Amino acid sequence: MSELHWDTEITKIEPNKIQLRGYPIDYLMGKYSYPAVVYLAIKGELPDEKVAKLMETMLVSSVDHGATPPSTLAARTVASTGAPLNAAIAAGILAINKFHGGAIENCMIYLKEVKKYAEEKGIKIEDAVKEIVKEKKEKKQKIFGFGHRVHTNDPRTKKLLEEAEKAEVAGDYIKILKETEKAMEQTLGKHLPINVDGAIAGILCELDFPHQLANAFFIMARIPGLVAHIYEEQTKMKPMRKIHPTDHGYTGPTDRHLK
């Protein structure tokens, strides 16, 4: 064995044999959903059916949010130059940062901060929330995961929190989210509802994912949306056009419902 030898716990490859975290890939194929296998790849164990459904709900929630997000505009702009698909996707992903997508990570850090503070002080979660919200207001520090530039009652948030309850994972972190929403209204004097980033942050904390991976879940979810926008740009728009960030319409079907 050379001095450059190294090991991985993720995937084992042999002739005619592929194992992901010990499971044959052909055993997983057709038996487990993509979100369940994402969970397996990252955490090393398969989730139960309820958690797998929650993972799926979470990824679907962020698949796209129209043509105005920075990642979509970046992807379309690069596609408009004649760049190949992978370059345009990369441009979109590179636009996912602190204020776009990155709110999930910052919210996770906040949720863990509150839980740790409550445990160290031996106080109730609602009291810990009130103290930290007050402190952050005094220091003029933003609490991520609340409020939205478009939605005042985001349907994604409601669905995510409902599915967290169904999956029986809603615990202290989800409680911190809800208590923070109330505390911010009392402290700041305005209603800032839990947004989709906050709901995802709460779920990821409940599932014990590290906050450093928060952006990965947003990226995995958003790539299909980026691909759709890129392909539309490449096939239906003029090259090198001026892409207005807000002045656009919608010509697709509306209000479709599953039977």
XYZ file of N, CA and C in Angstrom:
777
model
N 0.846 -1.195 0.000
C 0.000 0.000 0.000
C 0.883 1.248 0.000
N 0.671 2.147 -0.962
C 1.523 3.326 -1.098
C 1.210 4.355 -0.027
N 2.124 5.307 0.146
C 1.926 6.364 1.139
C 0.817 7.330 0.724
N 0.392 7.240 -0.546
C -0.687 8.096 -1.040
C -2.061 7.444 -0.894
N -2.088 6.231 -0.351
C -3.364 5.515 -0.211
C -4.309 6.278 0.714
N -5.587 6.280 0.332
C -6.604 6.894 1.197
C -7.896 6.099 1.097
N -8.806 6.307 2.048
C -10.038 5.526 2.123
C -11.276 6.416 2.104
N -12.380 5.847 1.662
C -13.681 6.515 1.692
C -14.722 5.554 2.254
N -15.705 6.097 2.942
C -16.782 5.282 3.502
C -18.038 5.316 2.634
N -17.967 5.990 1.494
C -19.196 6.272 0.745
C -19.540 5.189 -0.275
N -18.683 4.961 -1.244
C -19.009 4.033 -2.330
C -17.859 3.066 -2.596
N -18.198 1.803 -2.789
C -17.221 0.774 -3.131
C -17.507 0.278 -4.544
N -16.481 0.318 -5.388
C -16.623 -0.092 -6.788
C -15.722 -1.288 -7.070
N -16.318 -2.354 -7.589
C -15.595 -3.536 -8.037
C -16.177 -3.954 -9.378
N -15.509 -4.820 -10.134
C -16.072 -5.259 -11.410
C -17.493 -5.809 -11.236
N -18.428 -5.225 -11.960
C -19.834 -5.643 -11.940
C -20.507 -5.495 -10.574
N -19.966 -4.615 -9.747
C -20.517 -4.446 -8.402
C -20.334 -3.004 -7.937
N -21.441 -2.359 -7.573
C -21.410 -0.983 -7.075
C -22.177 -0.941 -5.760
N -21.516 -0.517 -4.698
C -22.164 -0.432 -3.396
C -22.132 1.004 -2.878
N -23.305 1.536 -2.530
C -23.413 2.857 -1.910
C -23.712 2.658 -0.433
N -22.772 3.059 0.403
C -22.898 2.860 1.854
C -23.212 1.398 2.191
N -22.673 0.484 1.384
C -22.848 -0.945 1.630
C -23.997 -1.588 0.892
N -24.897 -0.785 0.324
C -26.056 -1.326 -0.401
C -25.764 -1.420 -1.901
N -26.051 -2.571 -2.537
C -25.895 -2.669 -3.996
C -26.777 -1.633 -4.687
N -26.222 -0.909 -5.640
C -26.967 0.162 -6.299
C -28.199 -0.378 -7.017
N -28.098 -1.600 -7.571
C -29.250 -2.168 -8.271
C -30.345 -2.602 -7.289
N -29.996 -2.768 -6.029
C -31.005 -3.040 -4.998
C -31.773 -1.763 -4.670
N -31.067 -0.648 -4.666
C -31.696 0.639 -4.362
C -32.551 1.133 -5.525
N -32.099 0.850 -6.749
C -32.799 1.330 -7.947
C -34.197 0.729 -8.045
N -35.201 1.606 -8.189
C -36.571 1.139 -8.323
C -37.232 0.780 -7.008
N -36.452 0.741 -5.929
C -36.988 0.377 -4.615
C -37.071 1.592 -3.699
N -36.099 2.497 -3.841
C -36.060 3.694 -2.997
C -36.082 4.951 -3.858
N -36.702 5.992 -3.347
C -36.794 7.256 -4.080
C -35.441 7.960 -4.100
N -35.301 8.890 -5.032
C -34.068 9.684 -5.106
C -33.788 10.411 -3.789
N -34.785 11.084 -3.164
C -34.510 11.746 -1.883
C -34.037 10.779 -0.798
N -34.572 9.559 -0.789
C -34.144 8.568 0.202
C -32.686 8.189 -0.003
N -32.276 8.083 -1.266
C -30.890 7.717 -1.571
C -29.954 8.900 -1.316
N -30.439 10.119 -1.506
C -29.664 11.304 -1.119
C -29.378 11.250 0.382
N -30.403 10.938 1.148
C -30.264 10.810 2.608
C -29.219 9.740 2.937
N -29.317 8.603 2.263
C -28.368 7.509 2.469
C -26.944 7.938 2.145
N -26.764 8.575 1.004
C -25.423 8.977 0.574
C -24.762 9.903 1.591
N -25.550 10.822 2.149
C -24.989 11.815 3.067
C -24.864 11.283 4.489
N -25.908 10.585 4.969
C -25.927 10.166 6.372
C -25.451 8.735 6.603
N -25.423 7.930 5.554
C -24.911 6.572 5.707
C -25.945 5.521 6.041
N -27.189 5.940 6.291
C -28.271 5.006 6.593
C -29.515 5.397 5.801
N -30.351 4.417 5.491
C -31.602 4.699 4.791
C -32.629 5.279 5.764
N -33.407 6.262 5.321
C -34.450 6.819 6.182
C -35.677 5.916 6.182
N -36.535 6.072 7.195
C -37.801 5.350 7.131
C -38.699 6.040 6.103
N -39.835 5.437 5.803
C -40.705 5.948 4.735
C -41.189 7.366 5.004
N -41.485 7.678 6.259
C -41.984 9.009 6.601
C -40.918 10.079 6.379
N -39.705 9.780 6.778
C -38.612 10.742 6.595
C -38.267 10.874 5.115
N -38.316 9.761 4.376
C -38.066 9.817 2.930
C -39.092 10.716 2.247
N -40.357 10.611 2.664
C -41.412 11.478 2.110
C -41.150 12.934 2.475
N -40.681 13.176 3.680
C -40.359 14.535 4.114
C -39.207 15.104 3.296
N -38.197 14.283 3.036
C -37.074 14.710 2.194
C -37.568 15.095 0.803
N -38.468 14.291 0.258
C -39.028 14.561 -1.066
C -39.797 15.879 -1.067
N -40.618 16.090 -0.045
C -41.386 17.330 0.078
C -40.457 18.534 0.136
N -39.378 18.399 0.874
C -38.415 19.484 1.037
C -37.744 19.842 -0.292
N -37.337 18.837 -1.052
C -36.669 19.093 -2.328
C -37.634 19.678 -3.359
N -38.871 19.196 -3.369
C -39.870 19.729 -4.303
C -40.158 21.198 -4.002
N -40.148 21.570 -2.727
C -40.517 22.935 -2.327
C -39.628 24.006 -2.943
N -38.395 23.654 -3.264
C -37.450 24.660 -3.761
C -37.046 24.445 -5.210
N -37.834 23.670 -5.962
C -37.439 23.334 -7.331
C -37.357 24.562 -8.230
N -38.201 25.578 -7.996
C -38.129 26.809 -8.790
C -38.937 27.901 -8.101
N -38.570 29.155 -8.372
C -39.337 30.281 -7.824
C -39.376 31.416 -8.837
N -39.651 31.044 -10.094
C -39.811 32.057 -11.127
C -38.508 32.524 -11.752
N -38.628 33.594 -12.540
C -37.489 34.078 -13.330
C -36.671 35.160 -12.643
N -37.093 35.605 -11.456
C -36.405 36.741 -10.831
C -35.294 36.404 -9.840
N -35.205 35.196 -9.265
C -34.117 34.920 -8.332
C -32.748 35.099 -8.989
N -31.748 35.532 -8.238
C -30.409 35.753 -8.796
C -29.832 34.533 -9.508
N -30.075 33.335 -8.970
C -29.528 32.133 -9.603
C -30.136 31.913 -10.985
N -31.427 32.188 -11.129
C -32.096 32.025 -12.420
C -31.613 33.064 -13.417
N -31.505 34.300 -12.974
C -31.019 35.369 -13.856
C -29.591 35.101 -14.303
N -28.753 34.620 -13.383
C -27.362 34.308 -13.730
C -27.304 33.183 -14.756
N -28.095 32.135 -14.533
C -28.101 30.997 -15.454
C -28.603 31.403 -16.833
N -29.678 32.184 -16.883
C -30.222 32.636 -18.170
C -29.234 33.559 -18.889
N -28.594 34.443 -18.145
C -27.647 35.382 -18.759
C -26.492 34.640 -19.411
N -25.942 33.664 -18.706
C -24.828 32.888 -19.260
C -25.306 32.040 -20.435
N -26.499 31.462 -20.331
C -27.048 30.680 -21.448
C -27.234 31.551 -22.681
N -27.600 32.812 -22.461
C -27.836 33.745 -23.562
C -26.574 34.040 -24.366
N -25.413 33.798 -23.762
C -24.150 34.063 -24.467
C -23.757 32.926 -25.398
N -24.502 31.813 -25.338
C -24.156 30.648 -26.145
C -23.359 29.616 -25.379
N -23.212 29.825 -24.075
C -22.470 28.876 -23.244
C -23.211 27.545 -23.162
N -22.496 26.435 -22.967
C -23.151 25.131 -22.860
C -23.925 25.000 -21.545
N -24.740 23.962 -21.482
C -25.618 23.738 -20.332
C -24.868 23.733 -19.005
N -23.748 23.003 -18.948
C -23.041 22.888 -17.669
C -22.515 24.230 -17.179
N -22.091 25.092 -18.101
C -21.591 26.413 -17.713
C -22.721 27.276 -17.160
N -23.886 27.212 -17.798
C -25.029 28.001 -17.335
C -25.526 27.505 -15.977
N -25.536 26.182 -15.790
C -25.925 25.630 -14.485
C -24.944 26.086 -13.411
N -23.650 26.020 -13.732
C -22.626 26.441 -12.770
C -22.812 27.898 -12.381
N -23.138 28.744 -13.359
C -23.365 30.166 -13.075
C -24.525 30.340 -12.103
N -25.593 29.584 -12.327
C -26.740 29.657 -11.426
C -26.387 29.214 -10.022
N -25.656 28.118 -9.916
C -25.256 27.598 -8.601
C -24.348 28.586 -7.874
N -23.445 29.226 -8.617
C -22.518 30.176 -7.997
C -23.226 31.406 -7.448
N -24.450 31.648 -7.908
C -25.223 32.790 -7.400
C -25.952 32.458 -6.101
N -25.917 31.201 -5.693
C -26.566 30.787 -4.441
C -25.607 31.047 -3.292
N -25.928 32.043 -2.500
C -25.022 32.479 -1.444
C -25.788 32.948 -0.214
N -25.182 33.798 0.564
C -25.711 34.214 1.870
C -27.150 34.701 1.826
N -27.491 35.537 0.834
C -28.824 36.131 0.799
C -29.767 35.451 -0.187
N -29.301 34.423 -0.857
C -30.154 33.666 -1.788
C -29.832 32.190 -1.605
N -30.696 31.488 -0.896
C -30.443 30.077 -0.598
C -29.681 29.890 0.697
N -28.716 30.771 0.940
C -27.870 30.653 2.118
C -28.573 30.944 3.428
N -29.786 31.482 3.349
C -30.539 31.763 4.580
C -30.811 30.480 5.362
N -30.855 29.354 4.675
C -31.101 28.072 5.348
C -29.982 27.785 6.340
N -28.743 27.948 5.897
C -27.601 27.690 6.783
C -27.604 28.642 7.972
N -27.818 29.924 7.707
C -27.812 30.903 8.791
C -28.936 30.646 9.788
N -30.083 30.211 9.293
C -31.195 29.891 10.180
C -30.875 28.657 11.020
N -30.235 27.660 10.424
C -29.840 26.472 11.180
C -28.894 26.840 12.315
N -27.956 27.731 12.030
C -27.009 28.174 13.062
C -27.763 28.844 14.207
N -28.747 29.675 13.854
C -29.557 30.357 14.870
C -30.339 29.350 15.712
N -30.978 28.388 15.071
C -31.783 27.399 15.791
C -30.932 26.603 16.775
N -29.736 26.233 16.343
C -28.836 25.482 17.224
C -28.328 26.364 18.364
N -28.134 27.635 18.068
C -27.704 28.587 19.095
C -28.751 28.688 20.207
N -30.010 28.801 19.818
C -31.093 28.915 20.804
C -31.209 27.643 21.642
N -31.163 26.498 20.982
C -31.289 25.223 21.705
C -30.148 25.053 22.701
N -28.941 25.365 22.278
C -27.780 25.253 23.167
C -27.906 26.218 24.344
N -28.354 27.432 24.071
C -28.523 28.451 25.109
C -29.552 27.998 26.145
N -30.666 27.450 25.675
C -31.713 26.973 26.586
C -31.205 25.845 27.473
N -30.431 24.943 26.875
C -29.897 23.807 27.636
C -28.866 24.262 28.665
N -27.982 25.179 28.256
C -26.936 25.657 29.166
C -27.512 26.465 30.324
N -28.550 27.250 30.047
C -29.166 28.088 31.079
C -30.224 27.335 31.884
N -30.640 26.176 31.369
C -31.669 25.409 32.048
C -33.015 26.100 32.035
N -33.328 26.763 30.910
C -34.585 27.502 30.799
C -35.430 26.938 29.660
N -36.696 27.339 29.633
C -37.600 26.891 28.582
C -37.199 27.490 27.239
N -37.541 26.782 26.173
C -37.207 27.242 24.826
C -37.815 28.605 24.541
N -39.073 28.809 24.915
C -39.722 30.088 24.631
C -39.024 31.255 25.326
N -38.475 31.001 26.527
C -37.746 32.053 27.244
C -36.393 32.319 26.584
N -35.741 31.249 26.138
C -34.461 31.406 25.442
C -34.648 32.195 24.154
N -35.717 31.901 23.439
C -36.022 32.617 22.196
C -36.200 34.101 22.465
N -36.990 34.444 23.461
C -37.250 35.852 23.779
C -35.962 36.599 24.102
N -35.087 35.964 24.881
C -33.831 36.609 25.269
C -32.919 36.823 24.067
N -32.820 35.809 23.203
C -31.911 35.919 22.060
C -32.462 36.868 21.007
N -33.766 36.853 20.782
C -34.367 37.791 19.826
C -34.146 39.224 20.297
N -34.326 39.459 21.582
C -34.103 40.793 22.144
C -32.645 41.215 21.978
N -31.735 40.280 22.243
C -30.300 40.564 22.118
C -29.924 40.882 20.674
N -30.469 40.119 19.740
C -30.133 40.345 18.333
C -30.710 41.671 17.837
N -31.865 42.053 18.365
C -32.428 43.349 18.002
C -31.514 44.471 18.480
N -31.029 44.358 19.718
C -30.146 45.377 20.287
C -28.834 45.477 19.510
N -28.351 44.347 19.034
C -27.097 44.316 18.273
C -27.323 44.540 16.778
N -28.599 44.718 16.390
C -28.983 44.916 14.993
C -28.523 43.760 14.103
N -28.688 42.553 14.624
C -28.322 41.343 13.888
C -29.573 40.708 13.285
N -29.483 40.326 12.042
C -30.621 39.729 11.325
C -30.818 38.273 11.732
N -32.068 37.882 11.888
C -32.414 36.476 12.088
C -32.961 35.953 10.767
N -32.256 35.036 10.157
C -32.634 34.508 8.846
C -33.740 33.461 8.975
N -34.522 33.318 7.894
C -35.568 32.305 7.860
C -36.961 32.838 8.124
N -37.080 34.184 8.153
C -38.376 34.799 8.437
C -38.633 35.950 7.471
N -39.888 36.080 7.029
C -40.244 37.124 6.075
C -39.903 36.718 4.654
N -40.604 37.321 3.691
C -40.372 37.012 2.276
C -40.715 38.230 1.432
N -39.957 38.429 0.368
C -40.163 39.611 -0.478
C -41.460 39.533 -1.285
N -42.036 38.346 -1.422
C -43.266 38.168 -2.200
C -44.416 37.647 -1.341
N -44.153 36.629 -0.556
C -45.220 35.917 0.151
C -45.394 36.371 1.601
N -46.652 36.516 2.012
C -46.970 36.771 3.421
C -47.517 35.512 4.090
N -47.926 34.552 3.276
C -48.424 33.271 3.787
C -47.984 32.184 2.810
N -46.698 31.881 2.828
C -46.095 30.973 1.853
C -46.676 29.561 1.992
N -47.325 29.046 0.934
C -47.920 27.704 1.019
C -46.884 26.604 1.234
N -45.646 26.867 0.831
C -44.590 25.867 1.003
C -44.266 25.657 2.478
N -44.246 26.762 3.228
C -43.938 26.679 4.657
C -44.971 25.827 5.382
N -46.237 26.118 5.119
C -47.322 25.372 5.765
C -47.210 23.880 5.472
N -46.969 23.541 4.204
C -46.879 22.134 3.808
C -45.679 21.450 4.458
N -44.538 22.122 4.485
C -43.333 21.542 5.077
C -43.522 21.252 6.560
N -44.110 22.189 7.279
C -44.316 21.991 8.714
C -45.347 20.899 8.981
N -46.354 20.798 8.106
C -47.340 19.719 8.229
C -46.673 18.359 8.024
N -45.809 18.267 7.009
C -45.141 17.001 6.716
C -44.143 16.637 7.813
N -43.537 17.638 8.441
C -42.627 17.373 9.562
C -43.393 16.741 10.725
N -44.608 17.218 10.953
C -45.463 16.635 11.991
C -45.839 15.203 11.632
N -46.210 14.980 10.368
C -46.593 13.634 9.923
C -45.423 12.652 10.043
N -44.220 13.153 9.762
C -43.033 12.300 9.826
C -42.555 12.087 11.259
N -43.216 12.759 12.189
C -42.908 12.647 13.623
C -41.480 13.082 13.940
N -41.041 14.142 13.260
C -39.704 14.680 13.535
C -39.767 16.085 14.126
N -40.958 16.680 14.160
C -41.081 18.044 14.677
C -40.805 18.057 16.176
N -39.693 18.692 16.542
C -39.299 18.739 17.941
C -38.906 20.137 18.361
N -37.803 20.236 19.079
C -37.370 21.521 19.631
C -37.071 22.567 18.562
N -36.481 22.153 17.444
C -36.089 23.136 16.423
C -37.309 23.757 15.742
N -38.307 22.936 15.457
C -39.545 23.474 14.884
C -40.231 24.385 15.903
N -40.165 23.998 17.168
C -40.745 24.832 18.227
C -40.030 26.175 18.295
N -38.709 26.162 18.165
C -37.934 27.410 18.184
C -38.367 28.318 17.041
N -38.592 27.735 15.862
C -39.073 28.518 14.720
C -40.374 29.235 15.056
N -41.329 28.480 15.573
C -42.647 29.042 15.861
C -42.588 30.076 16.977
N -41.770 29.822 17.989
C -41.626 30.773 19.092
C -40.913 32.041 18.624
N -39.976 31.882 17.692
C -39.263 33.045 17.162
C -40.198 33.939 16.369
N -41.077 33.329 15.584
C -42.059 34.107 14.824
C -42.886 34.982 15.762
N -43.321 34.413 16.887
C -44.110 35.170 17.866
C -43.267 36.234 18.563
N -42.052 35.863 18.948
C -41.182 36.797 19.670
C -40.777 37.982 18.807
N -40.550 37.736 17.523
C -40.163 38.825 16.624
C -41.308 39.812 16.441
N -42.534 39.296 16.387
C -43.688 40.192 16.254
C -43.836 41.063 17.503
N -43.601 40.471 18.670
C -43.699 41.219 19.922
C -42.559 42.225 20.069
N -41.362 41.817 19.660
C -40.175 42.654 19.852
C -40.023 43.713 18.771
N -40.280 43.326 17.524
C -40.078 44.240 16.395
C -41.343 44.989 16.005
N -42.484 44.486 16.464
C -43.742 45.154 16.148
C -44.247 44.896 14.746
N -43.740 43.849 14.090
C -44.237 43.494 12.758
C -44.186 41.985 12.582
N -45.104 41.506 11.752
C -45.213 40.061 11.550
C -44.276 39.606 10.441
N -43.319 38.767 10.796
C -42.396 38.176 9.829
C -42.580 36.663 9.895
N -43.404 36.107 9.010
C -43.711 34.679 9.080
C -42.513 33.803 8.734
N -42.538 32.591 9.256
C -41.518 31.607 8.881
C -41.578 31.426 7.370
N -40.439 31.547 6.700
C -40.432 31.353 5.251
C -39.940 29.948 4.904
N -39.871 29.655 3.625
C -39.506 28.307 3.201
C -38.093 27.949 3.648
N -37.182 28.926 3.665
C -35.818 28.667 4.133
C -35.820 28.287 5.610
N -36.631 28.993 6.392
C -36.723 28.692 7.813
C -37.290 27.309 8.066
N -38.338 26.950 7.314
C -38.952 25.632 7.477
C -37.963 24.524 7.126
N -37.222 24.708 6.037
C -36.218 23.715 5.643
C -35.120 23.632 6.695
N -34.704 24.778 7.213
C -33.672 24.801 8.258
C -34.121 24.005 9.477
N -35.380 24.205 9.881
C -35.901 23.475 11.030
C -35.906 21.978 10.796
N -36.321 21.571 9.601
C -36.367 20.146 9.267
C -34.966 19.547 9.238
N -34.022 20.238 8.617
C -32.650 19.729 8.546
C -32.037 19.599 9.935
N -32.352 20.541 10.820
C -31.871 20.440 12.202
C -32.494 19.233 12.899
N -33.795 19.046 12.707
C -34.480 17.913 13.333
C -33.917 16.582 12.832
N -33.478 16.561 11.573
C -32.907 15.341 10.991
C -31.417 15.214 11.267
N -30.886 16.159 12.029
C -29.485 16.136 12.468
C -28.484 16.228 11.315
N -28.806 17.052 10.322
C -27.835 17.353 9.275
C -26.971 18.528 9.734
N -25.690 18.549 9.396
C -24.843 19.691 9.753
C -25.220 20.926 8.945
N -25.115 22.093 9.555
C -25.513 23.323 8.856
C -24.638 23.602 7.643
N -23.424 23.041 7.635
C -22.519 23.263 6.498
C -23.070 22.679 5.193
N -24.038 21.779 5.292
C -24.614 21.149 4.095
C -25.927 21.788 3.657
N -26.349 22.845 4.343
C -27.645 23.459 4.043
C -27.775 23.865 2.580
N -26.768 24.556 2.055
C -26.831 25.007 0.663
C -26.917 23.845 -0.314
N -26.359 22.698 0.072
C -26.388 21.532 -0.818
C -27.823 21.115 -1.114
N -28.684 21.186 -0.110
C -30.076 20.781 -0.311
C -30.812 21.775 -1.201
N -30.514 23.059 -1.032
C -31.129 24.059 -1.900
C -30.637 23.890 -3.336
N -29.350 23.624 -3.493
C -28.774 23.434 -4.830
C -29.376 22.208 -5.511
N -29.448 21.095 -4.773
C -30.036 19.873 -5.347
C -31.472 20.108 -5.801
N -32.210 20.869 -4.996
C -33.604 21.142 -5.319
C -33.748 22.066 -6.517
N -32.886 23.075 -6.609
C -33.062 24.133 -7.601
C -32.513 23.784 -8.983
N -31.618 22.827 -9.098
C -31.013 22.511 -10.397
C -32.050 22.185 -11.480
N -33.084 21.366 -11.228
C -34.080 21.124 -12.290
C -34.737 22.404 -12.785
N -35.036 23.331 -11.877
C -35.611 24.613 -12.279
C -34.649 25.403 -13.145
N -33.377 25.404 -12.758
C -32.367 26.105 -13.554
C -32.263 25.499 -14.949
N -32.277 24.175 -15.022
C -32.194 23.497 -16.324
C -33.364 23.914 -17.214
N -34.564 23.987 -16.649
C -35.743 24.387 -17.426
C -35.596 25.810 -17.953
N -35.124 26.728 -17.108
C -34.939 28.120 -17.531
C -33.839 28.238 -18.586
N -32.766 27.493 -18.396
C -31.654 27.531 -19.354
C -32.112 27.034 -20.721
N -32.832 25.917 -20.735
C -33.283 25.357 -22.011
C -34.260 26.297 -22.703
N -35.143 26.923 -21.934
C -36.063 27.896 -22.523
C -35.288 29.067 -23.117
N -34.277 29.510 -22.402
C -33.454 30.632 -22.881
C -32.737 30.253 -24.171
N -32.205 29.038 -24.218
C -31.439 28.590 -25.383
C -32.312 28.336 -26.606
N -33.551 27.934 -26.397
C -34.398 27.514 -27.517
C -35.476 28.514 -27.916
N -35.817 29.465 -27.037
C -36.927 30.367 -27.336
C -36.572 31.850 -27.295
N -35.371 32.179 -26.856
C -34.990 33.583 -26.728
C -33.853 33.940 -27.681
N -33.742 35.229 -27.980
C -32.654 35.697 -28.829
C -31.338 35.687 -28.047
N -30.244 35.302 -28.704
C -28.950 35.332 -28.019
C -28.569 36.756 -27.606
N -27.865 36.866 -26.505
C -27.317 38.140 -26.022
C -28.389 39.215 -25.849
N -29.593 38.799 -25.451
C -30.650 39.785 -25.233
C -30.453 40.479 -23.887
N -31.087 41.619 -23.723
C -31.086 42.304 -22.435
C -32.169 41.659 -21.571
N -31.764 41.027 -20.494
C -32.704 40.303 -19.639
C -33.112 41.194 -18.467
N -34.337 41.697 -18.533
C -34.823 42.559 -17.456
C -35.112 41.704 -16.216
N -34.662 42.118 -15.045
C -34.817 41.283 -13.848
C -36.245 41.128 -13.341
N -37.146 42.053 -13.708
C -38.523 41.962 -13.195
C -39.608 42.092 -14.261
N -39.315 42.736 -15.386
C -40.336 42.984 -16.410
C -40.482 41.773 -17.326
N -41.248 40.802 -16.887
C -41.501 39.615 -17.703
C -42.902 39.096 -17.388
N -43.464 38.339 -18.317
C -44.793 37.776 -18.126
C -44.733 36.269 -18.006
N -45.906 35.657 -17.938
C -46.007 34.201 -17.854
C -47.020 33.730 -18.886
N -46.633 32.773 -19.722
C -47.514 32.295 -20.789
C -47.848 30.804 -20.673
N -47.434 30.181 -19.585
C -47.715 28.760 -19.393
C -49.093 28.529 -18.803
N -49.458 27.272 -18.565
C -50.762 26.948 -17.981
C -50.853 27.433 -16.534
N -52.064 27.675 -16.062
C -52.246 28.144 -14.686
C -53.266 27.297 -13.934
N -53.131 27.322 -12.626
C -54.091 26.665 -11.722
C -54.418 25.226 -12.121
N -53.378 24.461 -12.440
C -53.595 23.047 -12.731
C -53.649 22.260 -11.418
N -54.491 21.256 -11.361
C -54.627 20.469 -10.134
C -54.651 18.984 -10.464
N -54.059 18.209 -9.580
C -54.074 16.761 -9.748
C -55.415 16.208 -9.282
N -55.915 15.217 -9.997
C -57.186 14.604 -9.613
C -56.955 13.587 -8.500
